[in-house]
PDB file of C-alpha atoms in Angstrom:
ATOM      1  CA  GLU A   1     -17.040  -1.559  10.487  1.00 66.00           C
ATOM      2  CA  ALA A   2     -15.292   1.601  10.991  1.00 81.00           C
ATOM      3  CA  GLY A   3     -12.209   1.884   8.648  1.00 92.00           C
ATOM      4  CA  VAL A   4      -8.790   3.000   9.549  1.00 96.00           C
ATOM      5  CA  VAL A   5      -8.345   6.533  11.122  1.00 96.00           C
ATOM      6  CA  GLN A   6      -5.646   8.525  10.019  1.00 97.00           C
ATOM      7  CA  SER A   7      -4.918  12.403  11.746  1.00 96.00           C
ATOM      8  CA  PRO A   8      -4.223  14.824  10.684  1.00 97.00           C
ATOM      9  CA  ARG A   9      -4.863  14.850   6.951  1.00 95.00           C
ATOM     10  CA  TYR A  10      -2.341  17.632   6.121  1.00 96.00           C
ATOM     11  CA  LYS A  11       0.595  19.009   7.878  1.00 97.00           C
ATOM     12  CA  ILE A  12       2.684  21.839   6.694  1.00 97.00           C
ATOM     13  CA  ILE A  13       5.955  22.429   8.680  1.00 97.00           C
ATOM     14  CA  GLU A  14       9.284  24.263   8.878  1.00 97.00           C
ATOM     15  CA  LYS A  15      12.273  22.233   8.389  1.00 95.00           C
ATOM     16  CA  LYS A  16      13.500  21.230  12.023  1.00 96.00           C
ATOM     17  CA  GLN A  17      10.502  21.273  13.421  1.00 97.00           C
ATOM     18  CA  PRO A  18       9.053  17.978  14.896  1.00 97.00           C
ATOM     19  CA  VAL A  19       5.996  16.656  14.074  1.00 97.00           C
ATOM     20  CA  ALA A  20       3.545  13.539  15.304  1.00 97.00           C
ATOM     21  CA  PHE A  21       0.969  11.684  13.135  1.00 97.00           C
ATOM     22  CA  TRP A  22      -1.508   9.334  14.298  1.00 97.00           C
ATOM     23  CA  CYS A  23      -3.269   6.080  13.227  1.00 97.00           C
ATOM     24  CA  ASN A  24      -6.397   4.179  14.749  1.00 96.00           C
ATOM     25  CA  PRO A  25      -6.417   0.845  13.255  1.00 96.00           C
ATOM     26  CA  ILE A  26      -9.936  -1.247  12.901  1.00 95.00           C
ATOM     27  CA  SER A  27     -10.579  -3.174  15.605  1.00 93.00           C
ATOM     28  CA  GLY A  28      -9.811  -6.207  16.350  1.00 90.00           C
ATOM     29  CA  HIS A  29      -7.059  -5.794  14.107  1.00 91.00           C
ATOM     30  CA  ASN A  30      -3.503  -6.935  15.872  1.00 90.00           C
ATOM     31  CA  THR A  31      -1.202  -5.921  12.964  1.00 91.00           C
ATOM     32  CA  LEU A  32      -0.175  -1.933  12.431  1.00 94.00           C
ATOM     33  CA  TYR A  33       1.792  -0.665   9.554  1.00 95.00           C
ATOM     34  CA  TRP A  34       3.166   2.644   8.597  1.00 97.00           C
ATOM     35  CA  TYR A  35       4.220   2.799   5.165  1.00 96.00           C
ATOM     36  CA  LEU A  36       5.803   6.176   3.515  1.00 96.00           C
ATOM     37  CA  GLN A  37       4.834   7.117   0.277  1.00 94.00           C
ATOM     38  CA  ASN A  38       6.319   9.726  -1.650  1.00 94.00           C
ATOM     39  CA  LEU A  39       5.103  11.274  -4.977  1.00 90.00           C
ATOM     40  CA  GLY A  40       4.612   8.994  -7.982  1.00 88.00           C
ATOM     41  CA  GLN A  41       5.424   6.304  -5.755  1.00 91.00           C
ATOM     42  CA  GLY A  42       4.273   2.984  -4.252  1.00 93.00           C
ATOM     43  CA  PRO A  43       4.425   2.929  -0.799  1.00 94.00           C
ATOM     44  CA  GLU A  44       7.364   1.490   1.438  1.00 94.00           C
ATOM     45  CA  LEU A  45       6.946  -0.037   5.036  1.00 94.00           C
ATOM     46  CA  LEU A  46       8.540   2.107   7.618  1.00 95.00           C
ATOM     47  CA  ILE A  47       7.368  -0.119  10.713  1.00 95.00           C
ATOM     48  CA  ARG A  48       4.933  -3.112  11.435  1.00 93.00           C
ATOM     49  CA  TYR A  49       3.425  -4.276  14.914  1.00 92.00           C
ATOM     50  CA  GLU A  50       2.545  -7.221  15.953  1.00 89.00           C
ATOM     51  CA  ASN A  51       0.046  -6.198  18.950  1.00 89.00           C
ATOM     52  CA  GLU A  52       2.953  -3.846  21.057  1.00 90.00           C
ATOM     53  CA  GLU A  53       5.451  -5.035  19.901  1.00 90.00           C
ATOM     54  CA  ALA A  54       7.453  -3.453  16.680  1.00 91.00           C
ATOM     55  CA  VAL A  55       8.865  -6.764  14.625  1.00 87.00           C
ATOM     56  CA  ASP A  56       9.929  -5.334  11.782  1.00 87.00           C
ATOM     57  CA  ASP A  57      11.444  -1.642  11.830  1.00 89.00           C
ATOM     58  CA  SER A  58      14.253  -2.597   9.726  1.00 86.00           C
ATOM     59  CA  GLN A  59      13.751   0.596   7.093  1.00 89.00           C
ATOM     60  CA  LEU A  60      12.750   3.446  10.167  1.00 92.00           C
ATOM     61  CA  PRO A  61      15.472   5.785   9.942  1.00 91.00           C
ATOM     62  CA  LYS A  62      16.051   5.993  13.355  1.00 90.00           C
ATOM     63  CA  ASP A  63      18.040   8.537  14.094  1.00 94.00           C
ATOM     64  CA  ARG A  64      14.707  10.451  13.533  1.00 96.00           C
ATOM     65  CA  PHE A  65      11.842   8.867  13.525  1.00 96.00           C
ATOM     66  CA  SER A  66      10.060   7.039  16.552  1.00 96.00           C
ATOM     67  CA  ALA A  67       6.628   5.296  16.768  1.00 96.00           C
ATOM     68  CA  GLU A  68       4.773   3.334  19.354  1.00 95.00           C
ATOM     69  CA  ARG A  69       1.722   1.809  20.059  1.00 95.00           C
ATOM     70  CA  LEU A  70       0.883   1.137  23.778  1.00 84.00           C
ATOM     71  CA  LYS A  71      -1.541  -0.832  24.641  1.00 86.00           C
ATOM     72  CA  GLY A  72      -1.559  -2.516  20.703  1.00 84.00           C
ATOM     73  CA  VAL A  73      -4.465  -0.190  19.472  1.00 92.00           C
ATOM     74  CA  ASP A  74      -3.712   3.029  18.190  1.00 95.00           C
ATOM     75  CA  SER A  75      -0.179   4.304  17.257  1.00 97.00           C
ATOM     76  CA  THR A  76       1.711   7.508  16.749  1.00 97.00           C
ATOM     77  CA  LEU A  77       4.852   7.931  13.922  1.00 97.00           C
ATOM     78  CA  LYS A  78       7.187  11.045  14.945  1.00 97.00           C
ATOM     79  CA  ILE A  79       9.566  12.620  13.137  1.00 97.00           C
ATOM     80  CA  GLN A  80      12.048  15.053  15.013  1.00 96.00           C
ATOM     81  CA  PRO A  81      13.921  17.010  14.093  1.00 96.00           C
ATOM     82  CA  ALA A  82      11.740  17.421  10.074  1.00 96.00           C
ATOM     83  CA  GLU A  83      13.920  17.375   6.909  1.00 96.00           C
ATOM     84  CA  LEU A  84      12.731  18.741   3.737  1.00 96.00           C
ATOM     85  CA  GLY A  85      13.035  15.329   2.172  1.00 95.00           C
ATOM     86  CA  ASP A  86      10.278  13.851   4.596  1.00 96.00           C
ATOM     87  CA  SER A  87       8.141  15.585   2.392  1.00 97.00           C
ATOM     88  CA  ALA A  88       5.671  12.490   1.606  1.00 96.00           C
ATOM     89  CA  VAL A  89       2.276  10.979   2.451  1.00 96.00           C
ATOM     90  CA  TYR A  90       2.425   8.668   5.181  1.00 97.00           C
ATOM     91  CA  LEU A  91      -0.255   5.892   5.036  1.00 96.00           C
ATOM     92  CA  CYS A  92      -1.242   3.701   8.116  1.00 97.00           C
ATOM     93  CA  ALA A  93      -2.386   0.038   7.567  1.00 95.00           C
ATOM     94  CA  SER A  94      -4.073  -2.707   9.925  1.00 94.00           C
ATOM     95  CA  SER A  95      -4.852  -6.329   9.224  1.00 91.00           C
ATOM     96  CA  ARG A  96      -6.062  -8.731  11.420  1.00 87.00           C
ATOM     97  CA  GLY A  97      -2.882 -10.976  11.574  1.00 78.00           C
ATOM     98  CA  VAL A  98      -3.305 -14.801  10.490  1.00 64.00           C
ATOM     99  CA  THR A  99      -1.136 -17.259  11.838  1.00 59.00           C
ATOM    100  CA  GLY A 100       1.733 -19.327  10.871  1.00 53.00           C
ATOM    101  CA  PRO A 101       3.740 -17.562   7.930  1.00 50.00           C
ATOM    102  CA  GLY A 102       3.196 -15.725   5.131  1.00 50.00           C
ATOM    103  CA  GLY A 103       1.946 -12.436   4.517  1.00 64.00           C
ATOM    104  CA  ALA A 104      -1.676 -13.522   3.166  1.00 75.00           C
ATOM    105  CA  ASP A 105      -3.549 -10.683   5.313  1.00 80.00           C
ATOM    106  CA  THR A 106      -5.048  -8.249   3.673  1.00 86.00           C
ATOM    107  CA  GLN A 107      -4.146  -4.966   4.775  1.00 91.00           C
ATOM    108  CA  TYR A 108      -6.675  -2.200   5.033  1.00 93.00           C
ATOM    109  CA  PHE A 109      -5.509   1.650   4.448  1.00 95.00           C
ATOM    110  CA  GLY A 110      -6.045   4.385   6.141  1.00 95.00           C
ATOM    111  CA  PRO A 111      -6.461   7.720   3.647  1.00 94.00           C
ATOM    112  CA  GLY A 112      -2.654   9.226   5.275  1.00 95.00           C
ATOM    113  CA  THR A 113      -1.152  11.884   6.076  1.00 96.00           C
ATOM    114  CA  ARG A 114       0.650  14.494   3.505  1.00 96.00           C
ATOM    115  CA  LEU A 115       3.082  15.792   5.094  1.00 97.00           C
ATOM    116  CA  THR A 116       4.657  19.044   3.777  1.00 97.00           C
ATOM    117  CA  VAL A 117       8.323  20.442   5.038  1.00 97.00           C
ATOM    118  CA  LEU A 118       9.358  24.351   3.825  1.00 96.00           C
TER     119      LEU A 118
ATOM    120  CA  ALA B   1      14.437  -9.685  -1.761  1.00 77.00           C
ATOM    121  CA  GLN B   2      11.580  -8.513  -3.786  1.00 86.00           C
ATOM    122  CA  SER B   3      10.933  -5.854  -6.140  1.00 93.00           C
ATOM    123  CA  VAL B   4       7.806  -4.857  -8.277  1.00 96.00           C
ATOM    124  CA  THR B   5       7.622  -3.714 -11.960  1.00 97.00           C
ATOM    125  CA  GLN B   6       4.549  -2.006 -13.654  1.00 97.00           C
ATOM    126  CA  LEU B   7       5.712  -1.431 -16.723  1.00 91.00           C
ATOM    127  CA  ASP B   8       3.777   1.248 -17.713  1.00 95.00           C
ATOM    128  CA  SER B   9       3.196   4.555 -15.510  1.00 95.00           C
ATOM    129  CA  GLN B  10       0.138   5.629 -17.308  1.00 96.00           C
ATOM    130  CA  VAL B  11      -2.711   4.022 -19.327  1.00 97.00           C
ATOM    131  CA  PRO B  12      -4.916   6.272 -21.293  1.00 97.00           C
ATOM    132  CA  VAL B  13      -7.969   4.406 -22.636  1.00 97.00           C
ATOM    133  CA  PHE B  14     -11.356   5.545 -23.900  1.00 97.00           C
ATOM    134  CA  GLU B  15     -14.750   4.597 -21.444  1.00 97.00           C
ATOM    135  CA  GLU B  16     -16.329   1.277 -22.118  1.00 97.00           C
ATOM    136  CA  ALA B  17     -12.940   0.011 -24.253  1.00 98.00           C
ATOM    137  CA  PRO B  18     -10.730  -2.877 -22.693  1.00 98.00           C
ATOM    138  CA  VAL B  19      -7.659  -2.654 -20.437  1.00 98.00           C
ATOM    139  CA  GLU B  20      -4.764  -4.324 -19.289  1.00 97.00           C
ATOM    140  CA  LEU B  21      -2.326  -3.220 -16.645  1.00 98.00           C
ATOM    141  CA  ARG B  22       0.850  -5.007 -16.334  1.00 98.00           C
ATOM    142  CA  CYS B  23       3.191  -6.182 -13.841  1.00 97.00           C
ATOM    143  CA  ASN B  24       5.989  -8.271 -13.195  1.00 97.00           C
ATOM    144  CA  TYR B  25       7.951  -9.273 -10.078  1.00 96.00           C
ATOM    145  CA  SER B  26      10.939 -10.492  -8.690  1.00 94.00           C
ATOM    146  CA  SER B  27      11.407 -12.648  -5.674  1.00 89.00           C
ATOM    147  CA  SER B  28      13.718 -15.363  -4.563  1.00 85.00           C
ATOM    148  CA  VAL B  29      11.078 -16.654  -2.119  1.00 83.00           C
ATOM    149  CA  SER B  30       7.461 -17.924  -3.123  1.00 85.00           C
ATOM    150  CA  VAL B  31       4.501 -14.771  -2.985  1.00 87.00           C
ATOM    151  CA  TYR B  32       1.458 -13.544  -2.659  1.00 91.00           C
ATOM    152  CA  LEU B  33      -0.174 -11.461  -5.141  1.00 93.00           C
ATOM    153  CA  PHE B  34      -2.332  -7.932  -4.579  1.00 95.00           C
ATOM    154  CA  TRP B  35      -3.609  -5.263  -6.668  1.00 97.00           C
ATOM    155  CA  TYR B  36      -4.488  -2.066  -4.790  1.00 97.00           C
ATOM    156  CA  VAL B  37      -6.320   0.770  -6.487  1.00 97.00           C
ATOM    157  CA  GLN B  38      -6.038   4.388  -4.828  1.00 94.00           C
ATOM    158  CA  TYR B  39      -8.810   7.366  -5.527  1.00 92.00           C
ATOM    159  CA  PRO B  40      -7.175  10.942  -4.945  1.00 86.00           C
ATOM    160  CA  ASN B  41      -6.905  11.497  -1.498  1.00 81.00           C
ATOM    161  CA  GLN B  42      -7.705   8.294  -0.276  1.00 85.00           C
ATOM    162  CA  GLY B  43      -5.761   5.329   0.664  1.00 88.00           C
ATOM    163  CA  LEU B  44      -4.999   2.146  -0.826  1.00 93.00           C
ATOM    164  CA  GLN B  45      -8.437  -0.285  -1.290  1.00 94.00           C
ATOM    165  CA  LEU B  46      -7.879  -4.136  -2.315  1.00 94.00           C
ATOM    166  CA  LEU B  47      -9.247  -5.066  -5.913  1.00 96.00           C
ATOM    167  CA  LEU B  48      -8.063  -8.577  -5.783  1.00 95.00           C
ATOM    168  CA  LYS B  49      -5.417 -11.025  -4.378  1.00 93.00           C
ATOM    169  CA  TYR B  50      -3.808 -14.778  -5.180  1.00 92.00           C
ATOM    170  CA  LEU B  51      -3.158 -16.565  -2.459  1.00 88.00           C
ATOM    171  CA  SER B  52      -3.333 -20.329  -3.918  1.00 85.00           C
ATOM    172  CA  GLY B  53      -5.624 -22.323  -6.325  1.00 87.00           C
ATOM    173  CA  SER B  54      -7.162 -21.258  -9.832  1.00 89.00           C
ATOM    174  CA  THR B  55      -4.813 -18.740 -11.815  1.00 91.00           C
ATOM    175  CA  LEU B  56      -7.307 -16.359 -12.495  1.00 95.00           C
ATOM    176  CA  VAL B  57      -8.412 -14.316  -9.724  1.00 95.00           C
ATOM    177  CA  LYS B  58     -11.523 -12.275 -10.085  1.00 96.00           C
ATOM    178  CA  GLY B  59     -12.342  -9.087  -7.746  1.00 95.00           C
ATOM    179  CA  ILE B  60     -14.180  -5.843  -7.078  1.00 94.00           C
ATOM    180  CA  ASN B  61     -15.711  -3.889  -9.810  1.00 93.00           C
ATOM    181  CA  GLY B  62     -15.506  -6.060 -12.622  1.00 96.00           C
ATOM    182  CA  PHE B  63     -11.445  -6.529 -12.838  1.00 97.00           C
ATOM    183  CA  GLU B  64      -9.594 -10.015 -12.646  1.00 97.00           C
ATOM    184  CA  ALA B  65      -5.835 -10.756 -12.785  1.00 97.00           C
ATOM    185  CA  GLU B  66      -3.944 -13.777 -13.873  1.00 96.00           C
ATOM    186  CA  PHE B  67      -0.753 -15.471 -12.014  1.00 95.00           C
ATOM    187  CA  ASN B  68       2.030 -16.808 -14.635  1.00 94.00           C
ATOM    188  CA  LYS B  69       4.408 -18.152 -12.838  1.00 91.00           C
ATOM    189  CA  SER B  70       7.009 -18.774 -15.526  1.00 92.00           C
ATOM    190  CA  GLN B  71       6.254 -15.390 -16.539  1.00 93.00           C
ATOM    191  CA  THR B  72       6.338 -13.986 -13.168  1.00 94.00           C
ATOM    192  CA  SER B  73       3.634 -11.700 -14.356  1.00 96.00           C
ATOM    193  CA  PHE B  74       0.566 -10.600 -12.208  1.00 97.00           C
ATOM    194  CA  HIS B  75      -1.239  -8.621 -15.274  1.00 97.00           C
ATOM    195  CA  LEU B  76      -4.544  -6.511 -14.567  1.00 98.00           C
ATOM    196  CA  ARG B  77      -7.480  -6.626 -16.694  1.00 98.00           C
ATOM    197  CA  LYS B  78     -11.067  -5.256 -17.034  1.00 98.00           C
ATOM    198  CA  PRO B  79     -12.851  -5.813 -20.339  1.00 97.00           C
ATOM    199  CA  SER B  80     -15.078  -2.564 -20.214  1.00 97.00           C
ATOM    200  CA  VAL B  81     -13.918   0.483 -18.107  1.00 97.00           C
ATOM    201  CA  HIS B  82     -15.586   3.530 -16.626  1.00 96.00           C
ATOM    202  CA  ILE B  83     -14.810   7.104 -16.106  1.00 96.00           C
ATOM    203  CA  SER B  84     -15.001   6.189 -12.167  1.00 95.00           C
ATOM    204  CA  ASP B  85     -12.546   3.691 -13.123  1.00 96.00           C
ATOM    205  CA  THR B  86     -10.130   6.667 -12.780  1.00 96.00           C
ATOM    206  CA  ALA B  87      -7.238   5.906 -10.401  1.00 96.00           C
ATOM    207  CA  GLU B  88      -3.640   4.493  -9.266  1.00 96.00           C
ATOM    208  CA  TYR B  89      -3.504   1.171  -9.438  1.00 98.00           C
ATOM    209  CA  PHE B  90      -0.629  -0.938  -7.659  1.00 97.00           C
ATOM    210  CA  CYS B  91       0.705  -4.178  -8.020  1.00 97.00           C
ATOM    211  CA  ALA B  92       2.505  -5.555  -4.795  1.00 95.00           C
ATOM    212  CA  VAL B  93       3.925  -9.049  -3.367  1.00 93.00           C
ATOM    213  CA  SER B  94       4.198 -10.110   0.406  1.00 89.00           C
ATOM    214  CA  ASP B  95       6.444 -13.004   1.039  1.00 83.00           C
ATOM    215  CA  ARG B  96       4.789 -16.490   1.162  1.00 79.00           C
ATOM    216  CA  ASP B  97       7.045 -18.611   3.706  1.00 73.00           C
ATOM    217  CA  THR B  98       9.498 -16.102   5.644  1.00 68.00           C
ATOM    218  CA  GLY B  99       6.470 -14.752   7.581  1.00 63.00           C
ATOM    219  CA  ARG B 100       7.466 -11.135   6.570  1.00 66.00           C
ATOM    220  CA  ARG B 101       3.982  -9.406   6.094  1.00 73.00           C
ATOM    221  CA  ALA B 102       4.947  -6.019   4.846  1.00 83.00           C
ATOM    222  CA  LEU B 103       4.136  -5.627   1.151  1.00 90.00           C
ATOM    223  CA  THR B 104       6.540  -4.524  -1.773  1.00 92.00           C
ATOM    224  CA  PHE B 105       4.842  -2.654  -4.105  1.00 95.00           C
ATOM    225  CA  GLY B 106       5.169  -1.420  -7.580  1.00 96.00           C
ATOM    226  CA  SER B 107       5.441   2.530  -8.794  1.00 96.00           C
ATOM    227  CA  GLY B 108       1.987   2.414  -9.842  1.00 96.00           C
ATOM    228  CA  THR B 109       0.141   3.082 -13.058  1.00 97.00           C
ATOM    229  CA  ARG B 110      -2.416   5.611 -13.412  1.00 97.00           C
ATOM    230  CA  LEU B 111      -5.683   4.896 -15.288  1.00 97.00           C
ATOM    231  CA  GLN B 112      -6.491   7.806 -17.179  1.00 97.00           C
ATOM    232  CA  VAL B 113     -10.501   7.057 -18.874  1.00 97.00           C
ATOM    233  CA  GLN B 114     -11.858   9.379 -21.050  1.00 96.00           C
ATOM    234  CA  PRO B 115     -14.902  10.126 -22.518  1.00 94.00           C
TER     235      PRO B 115
END
């Protein structure tokens, strides 16, 4: 079974430029997550999708960040314009999506996209 | 609100020695508990998770963790480490009751296994 695929793996851009990251989750996984991982820190959730619907985007800086998950499969995260402080690793994860409450789902992570903003 | 504290940012240990990586959490609701490992330039991989039942959980690669509700801890242990265990280890929690499935991570512990 293929894992979570992310591209590109590395991206270097100048500040104020736009950038986009792509994620393809594991086949059959209904839930998709985007996390931000700063250097020396644990990942922090940006947005969670259940199929096509963004159900938890409270931590997404909506003035410059946007995301979409058309057709409930792959997803794109965009930053426009990028700032120096956006330099980090952007992780995508997916899970099957269990019924009922709770977070017992195992999340499977992609290798991440390392963004450097100059 | 939840938070996870990993008390040691780095743990150096010699090969074949035992190791314990400490994790404490704070939450106003019941939680599930996880340990993930991150090798250089790779994504996070699940080591083990506690959902319910026995408080001693066994995971992959010989790791185990024990849930202690009274001390709100979930420490990770391995009786004998290998060079290949050198990596970053993250403790995480998720809500048991609210349906918010996002993980809240600690800041990580870098395990450095020396020959």
